[in-house]
Short mmCIF file of C-alpha atoms in Angstrom, two decimals:
data_model
loop_
_atom_site.label_atom_id
_atom_site.label_comp_id
_atom_site.label_asym_id
_atom_site.label_seq_id
_atom_site.Cartn_x
_atom_site.Cartn_y
_atom_site.Cartn_z
CA MET G 1 108.32 166.75 132.53
CA GLU G 2 111.20 167.36 130.29
CA TYR G 3 113.19 164.52 131.90
CA PHE G 4 111.08 161.79 129.23
CA PRO G 5 111.62 161.66 126.00
CA ALA G 6 108.77 162.85 124.03
CA PRO G 7 106.75 159.37 122.82
CA LEU G 8 106.95 158.54 126.64
CA GLU G 9 105.92 161.91 128.10
CA THR G 10 102.81 161.66 125.23
CA LEU G 11 101.93 158.05 126.86
CA VAL G 12 102.30 159.56 130.08
CA GLU G 13 100.21 162.59 129.11
CA GLN G 14 97.23 160.10 127.42
CA PHE G 15 96.81 157.71 130.73
CA ALA G 16 96.77 161.55 132.84
CA ARG G 17 93.61 162.12 130.63
CA LEU G 18 91.66 159.44 132.31
CA PRO G 19 89.65 159.94 135.13
CA GLY G 20 90.74 159.42 138.87
CA ILE G 21 94.50 158.33 137.38
CA GLY G 22 96.60 161.15 138.60
CA GLY G 23 100.10 162.22 137.11
CA LYS G 24 101.91 159.51 139.45
CA THR G 25 99.79 156.96 138.49
CA ALA G 26 99.81 157.59 134.73
CA GLN G 27 103.86 157.50 134.85
CA ARG G 28 103.55 154.35 136.80
CA LEU G 29 101.39 153.06 134.09
CA ALA G 30 103.39 154.07 131.43
CA PHE G 31 106.29 152.42 132.60
CA PHE G 32 104.62 149.12 132.83
CA VAL G 33 103.11 149.41 129.31
CA LEU G 34 107.16 150.04 128.27
CA GLY G 35 108.08 146.49 129.94
CA LEU G 36 105.49 144.77 128.60
CA PRO G 37 105.79 142.54 125.25
CA ALA G 38 104.67 144.64 121.98
CA GLU G 39 102.16 142.27 121.10
CA ASP G 40 100.54 142.82 124.58
CA VAL G 41 100.83 147.14 123.89
CA ASN G 42 99.47 145.93 120.54
CA ALA G 43 96.87 144.23 122.02
CA PHE G 44 95.38 147.11 124.24
CA ALA G 45 95.62 149.56 121.43
CA SER G 46 93.89 147.46 119.31
CA ALA G 47 91.38 147.20 121.96
CA LEU G 48 90.80 150.64 122.73
CA VAL G 49 90.50 150.95 119.13
CA ASP G 50 88.10 147.89 118.73
CA ALA G 51 85.99 148.96 121.61
CA LYS G 52 85.57 152.27 120.08
CA LYS G 53 84.39 151.07 116.79
CA ASN G 54 82.49 148.49 117.34
CA ILE G 55 80.40 149.32 120.06
CA THR G 56 77.19 150.71 119.31
CA LEU G 57 74.23 151.89 121.39
CA CYS G 58 70.95 149.19 120.70
CA PRO G 59 68.06 151.04 119.11
CA VAL G 60 65.67 149.75 121.74
CA CYS G 61 67.21 149.82 125.17
CA GLN G 62 70.39 152.17 124.57
CA ASN G 63 72.75 149.88 126.33
CA PHE G 64 76.02 149.46 124.90
CA THR G 65 76.45 146.38 122.28
CA ALA G 66 78.47 145.22 119.27
CA GLY G 67 76.06 146.11 116.54
CA GLY G 68 72.49 145.60 116.07
CA LEU G 69 69.98 144.93 119.10
CA CYS G 70 71.68 144.23 122.24
CA PRO G 71 71.87 140.32 123.61
CA ILE G 72 68.80 141.09 126.26
CA CYS G 73 66.17 143.04 123.59
CA ALA G 74 67.26 140.22 121.32
CA SER G 75 66.08 137.51 123.42
CA GLU G 76 62.71 135.87 123.47
CA LYS G 77 62.92 134.92 126.58
CA ARG G 78 63.04 138.45 128.46
CA ASP G 79 59.83 139.58 129.41
CA ALA G 80 59.20 142.70 126.87
CA SER G 81 56.28 144.05 129.55
CA THR G 82 58.45 144.98 132.01
CA ILE G 83 61.13 147.37 131.86
CA CYS G 84 63.90 148.56 134.35
CA VAL G 85 65.04 151.97 133.66
CA VAL G 86 69.16 152.76 135.09
CA ALA G 87 71.03 155.44 134.42
CA ASP G 88 74.39 153.63 133.36
CA PRO G 89 75.15 150.41 131.48
CA ARG G 90 76.93 149.34 134.68
CA ASP G 91 73.78 149.34 136.55
CA VAL G 92 72.05 146.94 133.78
CA ALA G 93 75.52 144.78 134.72
CA ALA G 94 74.93 145.03 138.28
CA MET G 95 70.83 144.18 138.09
CA GLU G 96 72.09 141.44 135.75
CA ARG G 97 74.20 140.01 138.21
CA SER G 98 71.32 139.46 140.46
CA ARG G 99 70.05 136.89 137.79
CA GLU G 100 66.54 137.46 139.20
CA TYR G 101 65.56 140.08 136.57
CA GLN G 102 63.61 138.64 134.04
CA GLY G 103 62.43 141.80 131.99
CA ARG G 104 64.39 144.27 129.66
CA TYR G 105 66.23 147.51 130.24
CA HIS G 106 66.42 151.21 129.39
CA VAL G 107 69.33 153.02 129.84
CA LEU G 108 68.93 156.97 130.45
CA HIS G 109 72.68 157.41 130.17
CA GLY G 110 73.18 159.72 133.04
CA VAL G 111 70.37 161.49 135.33
CA ILE G 112 68.54 165.09 135.24
CA SER G 113 71.42 167.15 137.25
CA PRO G 114 71.13 171.08 136.93
CA LEU G 115 74.59 171.43 138.77
CA ASN G 116 76.02 169.74 135.85
CA ARG G 117 73.63 171.14 133.25
CA VAL G 118 72.61 167.75 132.14
CA GLY G 119 68.76 168.20 131.58
CA PRO G 120 65.84 165.63 130.37
CA GLU G 121 67.11 166.43 126.89
CA ASP G 122 70.47 164.92 127.30
CA LEU G 123 69.03 161.41 128.37
CA ALA G 124 67.09 158.86 126.30
CA ILE G 125 64.14 159.77 127.37
CA ARG G 126 62.14 159.90 124.60
CA PRO G 127 63.24 156.45 122.89
CA LEU G 128 61.61 154.99 126.35
CA LEU G 129 58.43 157.22 126.26
CA GLU G 130 58.34 155.65 122.34
CA ARG G 131 58.60 152.24 123.73
CA VAL G 132 55.98 152.20 126.59
CA GLN G 133 53.74 154.21 123.71
CA ALA G 134 54.11 151.59 120.96
CA GLY G 135 52.36 149.25 123.66
CA GLY G 136 53.16 145.67 125.58
CA VAL G 137 54.67 147.59 128.48
CA ALA G 138 52.83 146.76 132.01
CA GLU G 139 55.64 148.48 134.34
CA VAL G 140 58.25 150.33 134.28
CA ILE G 141 60.68 149.81 137.13
CA MET G 142 62.77 153.07 138.15
CA ALA G 143 66.33 151.54 139.03
CA THR G 144 68.06 154.74 139.30
CA ASN G 145 70.79 155.59 141.99
CA PRO G 146 68.63 156.24 145.34
CA ASP G 147 70.65 160.07 145.63
CA THR G 148 69.11 163.38 144.88
CA GLU G 149 69.56 163.22 141.52
CA GLY G 150 68.47 159.83 140.70
CA GLU G 151 65.24 160.44 142.94
CA ALA G 152 64.52 163.63 141.13
CA THR G 153 64.71 161.67 137.40
CA ALA G 154 62.55 158.67 139.13
CA MET G 155 59.90 161.33 140.08
CA TYR G 156 60.30 163.22 136.30
CA LEU G 157 59.77 160.13 134.46
CA ALA G 158 57.41 158.72 136.86
CA ARG G 159 55.35 162.02 135.45
CA LEU G 160 55.89 161.57 132.00
CA LEU G 161 54.93 157.38 132.00
CA ARG G 162 51.71 157.62 134.37
CA PRO G 163 49.67 159.21 131.74
CA LEU G 164 50.91 156.62 129.10
CA GLY G 165 49.05 154.20 131.47
CA VAL G 166 51.76 151.70 132.61
CA LYS G 167 52.58 151.02 136.20
CA VAL G 168 55.87 152.83 137.39
CA THR G 169 57.65 151.52 140.28
CA ARG G 170 61.04 151.93 142.34
CA LEU G 171 63.65 149.72 143.46
CA ALA G 172 62.83 149.12 147.46
CA TYR G 173 64.83 150.70 149.88
CA GLY G 174 66.30 149.75 153.20
CA ILE G 175 69.25 148.45 154.98
CA PRO G 176 71.79 146.13 152.93
CA VAL G 177 71.88 142.57 153.44
CA GLY G 178 75.04 141.98 155.38
CA GLY G 179 75.16 146.00 156.72
CA HIS G 180 74.85 146.96 159.99
CA LEU G 181 71.78 148.61 161.80
CA GLU G 182 74.33 151.03 163.78
CA PHE G 183 76.15 151.89 160.87
CA ALA G 184 72.58 152.59 158.96
CA ASP G 185 71.86 156.53 158.14
CA GLU G 186 68.57 157.92 159.38
CA ALA G 187 66.86 158.01 155.93
CA THR G 188 67.93 154.62 155.08
CA LEU G 189 66.34 153.28 158.75
CA LEU G 190 63.16 155.35 157.95
CA ARG G 191 62.65 153.93 154.51
CA ALA G 192 63.54 150.41 156.24
CA LEU G 193 60.89 151.24 158.64
CA GLU G 194 58.02 152.03 156.58
CA GLY G 195 58.78 149.46 154.01
CA ARG G 196 58.43 146.74 156.83
CA ARG G 197 57.07 143.55 155.58
CA GLU G 198 55.43 141.06 157.56
CA LEU G 199 57.20 137.71 158.27
CA MET Q 26 80.86 139.54 133.27
CA GLU Q 27 79.02 138.04 130.11
CA TYR Q 28 76.79 141.14 130.44
CA PHE Q 29 79.04 143.44 128.13
CA PRO Q 30 79.70 142.94 124.33
CA ALA Q 31 82.82 141.51 123.75
CA PRO Q 32 84.71 144.55 122.12
CA LEU Q 33 84.02 146.45 125.30
CA GLU Q 34 84.43 142.93 127.87
CA THR Q 35 88.22 143.07 125.72
CA LEU Q 36 89.10 146.66 126.70
CA VAL Q 37 87.86 146.06 130.48
CA GLU Q 38 90.29 143.42 130.95
CA GLN Q 39 93.00 145.12 128.95
CA PHE Q 40 92.80 147.94 131.82
CA ALA Q 41 92.44 145.20 134.53
CA ARG Q 42 95.48 144.27 133.40
CA LEU Q 43 97.46 147.34 134.37
CA PRO Q 44 99.15 147.46 137.94
CA GLY Q 45 96.90 149.10 140.57
CA ILE Q 46 93.37 149.07 138.33
CA GLY Q 47 90.87 146.34 140.08
CA GLY Q 48 87.93 145.28 138.21
CA LYS Q 49 85.79 148.59 138.78
CA THR Q 50 88.19 150.74 137.68
CA ALA Q 51 89.20 149.08 134.42
CA GLN Q 52 84.94 149.22 134.03
CA ARG Q 53 85.13 152.86 134.60
CA LEU Q 54 87.82 153.51 132.31
CA ALA Q 55 86.45 151.29 129.77
CA PHE Q 56 83.45 153.46 129.70
CA PHE Q 57 85.33 156.60 129.74
CA VAL Q 58 87.09 155.52 126.63
CA LEU Q 59 83.94 154.55 124.80
CA GLY Q 60 82.43 158.29 125.54
CA LEU Q 61 85.82 159.96 123.94
CA PRO Q 62 85.85 161.47 120.48
CA ALA Q 63 87.19 158.49 117.78
CA GLU Q 64 89.91 160.64 117.37
CA ASP Q 65 90.98 160.78 121.20
CA VAL Q 66 91.26 157.18 121.21
CA ASN Q 67 93.12 156.52 118.34
CA ALA Q 68 95.32 159.01 120.08
CA PHE Q 69 95.44 157.18 123.20
CA ALA Q 70 96.07 153.83 120.90
CA SER Q 71 98.45 155.38 118.95
CA ALA Q 72 100.76 156.79 122.17
CA LEU Q 73 100.70 152.95 123.22
CA VAL Q 74 102.27 151.67 120.29
CA ASP Q 75 104.69 154.64 119.40
CA ALA Q 76 105.88 154.52 123.28
CA LYS Q 77 106.39 150.95 122.54
CA LYS Q 78 108.03 151.34 119.63
CA ASN Q 79 110.37 154.27 120.10
CA ILE Q 80 111.86 154.36 123.36
CA THR Q 81 114.66 152.39 123.46
CA LEU Q 82 117.40 152.10 126.34
CA CYS Q 83 120.47 154.80 126.23
CA PRO Q 84 123.64 152.59 125.62
CA VAL Q 85 125.45 154.59 128.25
CA CYS Q 86 122.98 154.93 131.78
CA GLN Q 87 120.47 152.57 130.61
CA ASN Q 88 117.81 155.15 130.69
CA PHE Q 89 114.63 155.50 128.47
CA THR Q 90 114.95 157.00 125.23
CA ALA Q 91 113.84 158.01 122.06
CA GLY Q 92 116.95 156.67 119.88
CA GLY Q 93 120.46 156.57 120.43
CA LEU Q 94 122.38 158.83 123.41
CA CYS Q 95 119.36 160.02 126.37
CA PRO Q 96 119.82 163.96 126.08
CA ILE Q 97 121.91 163.80 129.30
CA CYS Q 98 124.00 161.82 128.26
CA ALA Q 99 124.69 163.41 124.95
CA SER Q 100 124.89 166.81 126.50
CA GLU Q 101 128.34 168.82 126.71
CA LYS Q 102 126.90 170.67 129.66
CA ARG Q 103 126.86 167.40 132.07
CA ASP Q 104 130.06 167.05 134.08
CA ALA Q 105 130.55 162.78 133.23
CA SER Q 106 133.06 162.87 136.12
CA THR Q 107 129.90 161.84 138.50
CA ILE Q 108 127.70 159.42 138.27
CA CYS Q 109 124.39 159.22 140.24
CA VAL Q 110 123.17 155.54 140.16
CA VAL Q 111 119.20 155.42 140.69
CA ALA Q 112 117.11 152.28 140.17
CA ASP Q 113 114.31 153.61 138.07
CA PRO Q 114 113.95 156.08 135.14
CA ARG Q 115 111.17 157.91 137.56
CA ASP Q 116 113.86 158.55 140.11
CA VAL Q 117 115.82 160.38 137.02
CA ALA Q 118 113.14 162.48 136.55
CA ALA Q 119 112.75 163.24 140.61
CA MET Q 120 116.31 164.43 140.72
CA GLU Q 121 116.32 166.20 137.72
CA ARG Q 122 113.29 168.63 139.41
CA SER Q 123 115.55 169.55 142.20
CA ARG Q 124 117.61 171.01 139.36
CA GLU Q 125 121.09 170.95 141.62
CA TYR Q 126 122.37 168.06 140.18
CA GLN Q 127 124.75 168.37 137.04
CA GLY Q 128 126.30 165.23 136.55
CA ARG Q 129 125.01 161.87 134.60
CA TYR Q 130 123.27 159.24 135.44
CA HIS Q 131 122.74 155.26 135.81
CA VAL Q 132 119.80 153.52 135.77
CA LEU Q 133 119.79 149.95 137.33
CA HIS Q 134 116.54 149.42 136.56
CA GLY Q 135 115.82 147.44 139.73
CA VAL Q 136 117.55 146.55 143.07
CA ILE Q 137 118.68 143.68 144.30
CA SER Q 138 115.81 141.77 145.92
CA PRO Q 139 116.14 138.00 146.78
CA LEU Q 140 112.39 137.88 147.78
CA ASN Q 141 111.64 138.80 143.96
CA ARG Q 142 114.13 136.54 142.52
CA VAL Q 143 116.10 139.75 141.37
CA GLY Q 144 119.75 139.03 141.63
CA PRO Q 145 122.91 141.17 140.77
CA GLU Q 146 122.43 139.58 136.90
CA ASP Q 147 119.23 141.00 136.29
CA LEU Q 148 120.08 145.04 136.71
CA ALA Q 149 122.03 146.97 134.62
CA ILE Q 150 125.24 146.52 136.81
CA ARG Q 151 128.01 145.44 133.96
CA PRO Q 152 127.53 148.85 131.92
CA LEU Q 153 128.28 150.61 134.87
CA LEU Q 154 131.37 148.99 135.66
CA GLU Q 155 132.50 149.50 132.03
CA ARG Q 156 131.51 153.18 132.50
CA VAL Q 157 133.80 153.52 135.30
CA GLN Q 158 136.89 151.29 133.61
CA ALA Q 159 136.65 153.40 131.04
CA GLY Q 160 138.15 156.20 133.10
CA GLY Q 161 136.89 159.41 133.99
CA VAL Q 162 134.48 159.08 136.83
CA ALA Q 163 135.67 160.25 139.73
CA GLU Q 164 132.61 159.79 141.95
CA VAL Q 165 129.80 157.48 141.75
CA ILE Q 166 126.61 159.28 144.10
CA MET Q 167 124.46 155.99 145.16
CA ALA Q 168 120.63 157.11 144.99
CA THR Q 169 118.62 153.96 145.48
CA ASN Q 170 115.82 154.36 147.99
CA PRO Q 171 116.55 154.33 151.17
CA ASP Q 172 114.89 150.64 152.07
CA THR Q 173 116.51 147.74 152.50
CA GLU Q 174 116.43 146.22 149.14
CA GLY Q 175 117.72 149.82 148.35
CA GLU Q 176 121.02 149.87 150.75
CA ALA Q 177 121.61 146.68 150.23
CA THR Q 178 122.17 147.12 146.16
CA ALA Q 179 124.08 150.31 147.50
CA MET Q 180 126.42 148.14 149.45
CA TYR Q 181 126.92 145.62 146.92
CA LEU Q 182 127.68 147.89 144.30
CA ALA Q 183 130.06 150.36 146.73
CA ARG Q 184 132.01 147.07 147.27
CA LEU Q 185 132.42 146.46 143.55
CA LEU Q 186 133.19 149.84 142.45
CA ARG Q 187 135.68 151.01 145.10
CA PRO Q 188 138.62 148.40 144.13
CA LEU Q 189 138.47 150.83 140.60
CA GLY Q 190 139.67 153.85 142.29
CA VAL Q 191 136.01 156.09 142.34
CA LYS Q 192 135.00 157.58 145.34
CA VAL Q 193 131.70 156.22 146.18
CA THR Q 194 128.64 158.47 148.11
CA ARG Q 195 125.37 157.75 148.92
CA LEU Q 196 122.62 160.23 149.47
CA ALA Q 197 122.23 161.77 152.93
CA TYR Q 198 119.65 160.84 155.29
CA GLY Q 199 117.61 162.90 157.53
CA ILE Q 200 114.33 164.81 158.23
CA PRO Q 201 112.38 165.58 154.80
CA VAL Q 202 112.23 169.04 154.26
CA GLY Q 203 108.94 170.34 155.34
CA GLY Q 204 108.54 167.17 157.61
CA HIS Q 205 107.41 167.13 161.35
CA LEU Q 206 109.93 166.00 163.98
CA GLU Q 207 107.26 163.88 166.23
CA PHE Q 208 105.95 162.14 163.21
CA ALA Q 209 109.92 161.25 161.88
CA ASP Q 210 110.57 157.29 162.59
CA GLU Q 211 113.79 156.87 165.06
CA ALA Q 212 115.70 155.35 162.18
CA THR Q 213 115.61 158.67 160.52
CA LEU Q 214 115.89 160.66 163.70
CA LEU Q 215 119.38 158.92 164.34
CA ARG Q 216 120.74 159.35 160.97
CA ALA Q 217 119.78 162.70 161.15
CA LEU Q 218 121.65 163.17 164.32
CA GLU Q 219 124.92 161.31 163.18
CA GLY Q 220 124.86 163.53 160.09
CA ARG Q 221 124.15 167.04 161.86
CA ARG Q 222 125.99 169.95 160.57
CA GLU Q 223 127.47 173.12 161.90
CA LEU Q 224 125.09 176.57 161.27
#
């Protein structure tokens, strides 16, 4: 790749380091950036530096926040007696989009995954236990992904949390709304059948 | 999307402006950046600003360069009597990878495309004519893409260049090396047959 001048080559390499961005895409993005007005490029660069500098973890729920408590932990309107445990800050955004959940969150920043050498000590589990031990929590909802690692993590946490006297629940499994029965896998159908409700 | 703190939201928006990057991917990239060490984020931001600031167009061939003549136009070893005309700086990189071409280049920065409101006056055509008029050029090779717009652009340029007394050629069409006959379209097969050579 000695065909591009060094500053362009460096930019291509920087883009190629991003997850899911291959060499060709990195080139395309770098060329796009060269075609932008200088102020737009500066705004992009500032957004990178600002986000890294100003985004911290909420000391209570470990979600991303722009300093201090996150808006959800700071809100008086949110029910502090319910904690929804998710693996990732993006899952908080997904739950919030449902506009139904009124409790608070706890972000683990990962799931237990021996294959990827992620153990319980790598996750934000201690702050969760401390929140529950501090009292005032009635229910902890496990909302990790319904895959093997998400399941294992939910099970592990449930075992730690139950002795502390809180109710531990799990999001329901079933057929996704708008989904087709014929495309549902057997495990999902089995869970949907087990979890059936009277109409 | 009011669920992320503002600096993170801004970063997601910046990523989402890039071509081919949708909302979900933009989120993934922004979160990846937050997980990088601060020095890596600063290096990324600097690469953006540096590339935009330091990359200019070669005054001769219009390819990207880090100031002054591009390395190919500056090289005494490259044959100045042959000019390969391409639509995009990436095409120069592709040609150079073949390690066969020893002439120089001319980058049009686009192709004539009435649908996208790109006319001849939007391309670097005048500098090409000036190079040929200045003398010393024996052959101009049209290496625009073999699609409708690339063809039309090559035809248009050929009509302008022939009166100047240079040989105007076009890259050969045919079956790609390593390709399968059964997957070749009819137009390509026809061209491959027309261009057949004695073994």
